[in-house]
C-alpha cells in the first residue's frame, strides 16, 4: 500500500500531547473556578476543534466565553504544551522512510499550525514535512473535507494519489467526505471496531504498519 502523498493528523496519530492538554485544561479551569472534570472527559475531546472541546469540557455555550477561555488556556499552553508533547517511537522512522521513498508528506490537524511546527522544530525534523494545515488555515475543520481538499490543491495531485492517516472518527469522516483513501491508527481513544463503518484501507495498531 504505497501512495505518492501521505497526509496525517497530529494528536494521537503522530504524537501524544495528552499530558500537555490535561495540564492546561486542569490549570485553566482551576484558576477560574470551574468544577473539576475527569481526565477521560478531556482525553475524548483531543482532536476536536478547540472551540468544541472547550464547550464539551466546560459546558460553556456563549462563543464569546469560549474565546475568552481559549485565550486563558493559551497562557498555560504557550509555555507548557510542546515540552509535554511526545512523538510516538515509530513516528520519525516512518516519516523518514516515506521521505526516502519520495513521498510527499503533510499534516492536517485541528491543532494550530504554529504549535505543530514548534514540536517538529524542537526535535529538528521539520524537513520531513512539505506543509502543515492547521485550524487557522481553514474555515471548516474536520470532518469537513475543506482541509484535505486544500492540501490536494496545494500539491496539484489527484485524490487517488492521497492516503489520509488518523486516529479519530473526525479523521475518517474527513477522508470520506473528501473522497480520499483512509488508514486508521488506534493510538488514540477510538477503538478499531468504531472505524469499521467508515471506508478504510487499513486499521493499524502502529504507524509502522504503513511501511
Short mmCIF file of C-alpha atoms in Angstrom, two decimals:
data_model
loop_
_atom_site.label_atom_id
_atom_site.label_comp_id
_atom_site.label_asym_id
_atom_site.label_seq_id
_atom_site.Cartn_x
_atom_site.Cartn_y
_atom_site.Cartn_z
CA UNK A 1 0.00 0.00 0.00
CA UNK A 2 2.08 2.90 -1.31
CA UNK A 3 0.95 6.40 -2.25
CA UNK A 4 2.66 9.47 -3.69
CA UNK A 5 1.11 11.59 -0.90
CA UNK A 6 0.58 10.85 2.80
CA UNK A 7 -1.45 13.25 4.91
CA UNK A 8 -1.50 12.79 8.67
CA UNK A 9 -3.47 14.00 11.64
CA UNK A 10 -1.20 15.11 14.51
CA UNK A 11 -2.61 14.49 18.02
CA UNK A 12 -2.79 10.78 18.88
CA UNK A 13 -1.59 9.95 15.34
CA UNK A 14 1.98 11.24 15.15
CA UNK A 15 2.34 12.47 18.72
CA UNK A 16 0.86 12.14 22.17
CA UNK A 17 0.10 15.60 23.55
CA UNK A 18 -2.26 14.25 26.19
CA UNK A 19 -0.07 15.28 29.13
CA UNK A 20 0.14 18.89 27.96
CA UNK A 21 -3.57 19.13 27.16
CA UNK A 22 -4.58 17.70 30.55
CA UNK A 23 -2.27 20.08 32.43
CA UNK A 24 -3.50 23.13 30.53
CA UNK A 25 -7.21 22.35 30.87
CA UNK A 26 -6.99 21.49 34.56
CA UNK A 27 -4.95 24.59 35.39
CA UNK A 28 -7.18 26.93 33.40
CA UNK A 29 -10.33 25.53 34.97
CA UNK A 30 -8.90 25.61 38.48
CA UNK A 31 -7.70 29.20 38.05
CA UNK A 32 -11.16 30.37 37.01
CA UNK A 33 -13.29 28.36 39.40
CA UNK A 34 -14.72 25.70 37.09
CA UNK A 35 -15.63 22.38 38.70
CA UNK A 36 -13.04 19.63 38.15
CA UNK A 37 -13.54 17.14 35.33
CA UNK A 38 -12.14 13.65 34.82
CA UNK A 39 -9.08 13.15 32.67
CA UNK A 40 -11.07 10.84 30.37
CA UNK A 41 -13.56 13.63 29.65
CA UNK A 42 -10.69 15.73 28.34
CA UNK A 43 -8.99 12.84 26.53
CA UNK A 44 -12.09 12.17 24.46
CA UNK A 45 -12.04 15.72 23.09
CA UNK A 46 -8.47 15.53 21.78
CA UNK A 47 -8.64 16.02 18.02
CA UNK A 48 -11.80 18.12 18.13
CA UNK A 49 -11.70 21.77 17.13
CA UNK A 50 -10.66 23.64 20.27
CA UNK A 51 -13.93 25.55 20.41
CA UNK A 52 -15.90 22.29 20.52
CA UNK A 53 -13.56 20.77 23.11
CA UNK A 54 -13.95 23.78 25.40
CA UNK A 55 -17.72 23.69 25.09
CA UNK A 56 -17.89 19.98 25.92
CA UNK A 57 -15.45 20.17 28.85
CA UNK A 58 -16.64 23.40 30.47
CA UNK A 59 -20.30 23.48 29.47
CA UNK A 60 -19.87 26.97 28.02
CA UNK A 61 -22.17 27.79 25.10
CA UNK A 62 -21.55 31.50 24.54
CA UNK A 63 -18.98 31.93 21.72
CA UNK A 64 -17.51 34.97 23.49
CA UNK A 65 -16.94 32.94 26.67
CA UNK A 66 -15.39 30.11 24.67
CA UNK A 67 -12.98 32.55 23.01
CA UNK A 68 -12.14 34.02 26.42
CA UNK A 69 -11.45 30.54 27.84
CA UNK A 70 -9.27 29.73 24.84
CA UNK A 71 -7.19 32.85 25.47
CA UNK A 72 -6.79 31.91 29.14
CA UNK A 73 -5.86 28.34 28.17
CA UNK A 74 -3.17 29.72 25.85
CA UNK A 75 -1.42 31.36 28.80
CA UNK A 76 -0.63 27.85 30.01
CA UNK A 77 -0.28 26.11 26.63
CA UNK A 78 2.29 28.53 25.20
CA UNK A 79 4.99 27.51 27.71
CA UNK A 80 3.77 24.00 28.57
CA UNK A 81 2.29 22.28 25.51
CA UNK A 82 5.30 21.50 23.34
CA UNK A 83 7.56 20.31 26.22
CA UNK A 84 4.75 17.90 27.18
CA UNK A 85 4.12 16.57 23.67
CA UNK A 86 5.95 13.43 22.58
CA UNK A 87 6.32 11.75 19.21
CA UNK A 88 5.45 8.06 19.19
CA UNK A 89 8.61 5.92 18.81
CA UNK A 90 7.61 4.87 15.30
CA UNK A 91 6.71 8.36 14.02
CA UNK A 92 10.07 9.76 12.92
CA UNK A 93 11.35 6.45 11.47
CA UNK A 94 8.10 6.07 9.49
CA UNK A 95 8.17 9.62 8.13
CA UNK A 96 11.86 9.25 7.30
CA UNK A 97 11.21 6.03 5.37
CA UNK A 98 8.35 7.61 3.44
CA UNK A 99 10.62 10.53 2.55
CA UNK A 100 13.24 8.09 1.29
CA UNK A 101 10.54 6.67 -1.00
CA UNK A 102 9.99 10.20 -2.40
CA UNK A 103 6.55 10.53 -0.83
CA UNK A 104 5.17 13.97 -0.14
CA UNK A 105 4.04 14.44 3.45
CA UNK A 106 1.62 16.87 5.04
CA UNK A 107 -0.20 17.30 8.32
CA UNK A 108 -3.86 18.22 8.61
CA UNK A 109 -4.96 18.96 12.15
CA UNK A 110 -7.43 20.91 14.27
CA UNK A 111 -4.39 21.99 16.29
CA UNK A 112 -2.77 25.26 15.22
CA UNK A 113 -0.09 25.13 12.55
CA UNK A 114 2.36 27.04 14.71
CA UNK A 115 2.07 24.65 17.64
CA UNK A 116 2.71 21.62 15.42
CA UNK A 117 5.66 23.28 13.70
CA UNK A 118 7.08 24.13 17.13
CA UNK A 119 7.24 20.43 18.02
CA UNK A 120 8.90 19.44 14.74
CA UNK A 121 11.38 22.29 15.12
CA UNK A 122 12.15 21.30 18.72
CA UNK A 123 13.05 17.80 17.54
CA UNK A 124 14.88 19.08 14.42
CA UNK A 125 12.67 17.14 12.00
CA UNK A 126 10.66 19.87 10.24
CA UNK A 127 12.43 18.87 6.99
CA UNK A 128 10.30 15.70 6.93
CA UNK A 129 7.18 17.72 6.07
CA UNK A 130 6.06 19.52 2.93
CA UNK A 131 3.46 21.56 4.79
CA UNK A 132 1.13 21.79 7.78
CA UNK A 133 -2.52 22.78 7.55
CA UNK A 134 -3.79 23.83 10.97
CA UNK A 135 -7.02 25.15 12.43
CA UNK A 136 -6.18 28.73 11.45
CA UNK A 137 -5.86 27.79 7.76
CA UNK A 138 -9.46 26.72 7.13
CA UNK A 139 -12.95 27.97 7.80
CA UNK A 140 -14.41 24.48 8.24
CA UNK A 141 -12.36 21.92 10.23
CA UNK A 142 -12.58 18.13 10.03
CA UNK A 143 -14.78 16.21 9.38
CA UNK A 144 -15.45 18.81 6.69
CA UNK A 145 -13.34 17.98 3.61
CA UNK A 146 -12.00 21.54 3.30
CA UNK A 147 -8.53 20.95 4.83
CA UNK A 148 -7.87 17.80 2.79
CA UNK A 149 -9.08 19.46 -0.41
CA UNK A 150 -6.85 22.44 0.38
CA UNK A 151 -3.86 20.06 0.62
CA UNK A 152 -4.75 18.38 -2.66
CA UNK A 153 -4.99 21.77 -4.34
CA UNK A 154 -1.61 22.86 -2.99
CA UNK A 155 0.07 19.71 -4.23
CA UNK A 156 -1.71 19.57 -7.57
CA UNK A 157 -2.40 15.85 -7.24
CA UNK A 158 -5.39 13.62 -7.79
CA UNK A 159 -7.47 12.21 -4.95
CA UNK A 160 -6.40 8.66 -5.82
CA UNK A 161 -2.81 9.63 -5.03
CA UNK A 162 -3.59 10.51 -1.41
CA UNK A 163 -3.81 8.48 1.80
CA UNK A 164 -5.03 10.25 4.91
CA UNK A 165 -3.99 8.71 8.24
CA UNK A 166 -5.73 9.50 11.52
CA UNK A 167 -6.88 8.20 14.87
CA UNK A 168 -10.44 9.54 15.16
CA UNK A 169 -13.84 9.39 13.52
CA UNK A 170 -13.35 13.08 12.63
CA UNK A 171 -10.40 11.93 10.52
CA UNK A 172 -12.31 9.04 8.98
CA UNK A 173 -15.20 11.36 8.17
CA UNK A 174 -12.92 13.98 6.63
CA UNK A 175 -11.30 11.40 4.35
CA UNK A 176 -14.70 10.03 3.32
CA UNK A 177 -16.09 13.49 2.64
CA UNK A 178 -13.00 14.46 0.63
CA UNK A 179 -13.06 11.24 -1.39
CA UNK A 180 -9.56 10.04 -0.46
CA UNK A 181 -8.35 6.76 0.97
CA UNK A 182 -8.09 6.45 4.74
CA UNK A 183 -5.97 4.42 7.15
CA UNK A 184 -6.86 4.38 10.84
CA UNK A 185 -4.40 4.07 13.68
CA UNK A 186 -5.63 3.06 17.13
CA UNK A 187 -3.16 5.07 19.21
CA UNK A 188 -5.95 7.43 20.29
CA UNK A 189 -9.20 6.87 22.14
CA UNK A 190 -11.12 5.40 19.16
CA UNK A 191 -11.35 1.62 19.03
CA UNK A 192 -10.72 -0.43 15.88
CA UNK A 193 -14.34 -1.56 15.70
CA UNK A 194 -15.54 2.06 15.55
CA UNK A 195 -13.70 2.65 12.27
CA UNK A 196 -15.32 -0.28 10.51
CA UNK A 197 -18.41 1.68 9.47
CA UNK A 198 -16.19 4.10 7.50
CA UNK A 199 -14.34 3.38 4.26
CA UNK A 200 -10.76 2.42 5.12
CA UNK A 201 -7.76 0.74 3.59
CA UNK A 202 -6.28 -0.39 6.87
CA UNK A 203 -6.79 -0.26 10.63
CA UNK A 204 -3.38 -0.21 12.29
CA UNK A 205 -2.05 -0.53 15.82
CA UNK A 206 1.06 1.44 14.87
CA UNK A 207 2.18 3.82 12.12
CA UNK A 208 4.97 1.50 11.07
CA UNK A 209 2.30 -0.75 9.54
CA UNK A 210 2.24 1.76 6.68
CA UNK A 211 5.63 0.52 5.53
#
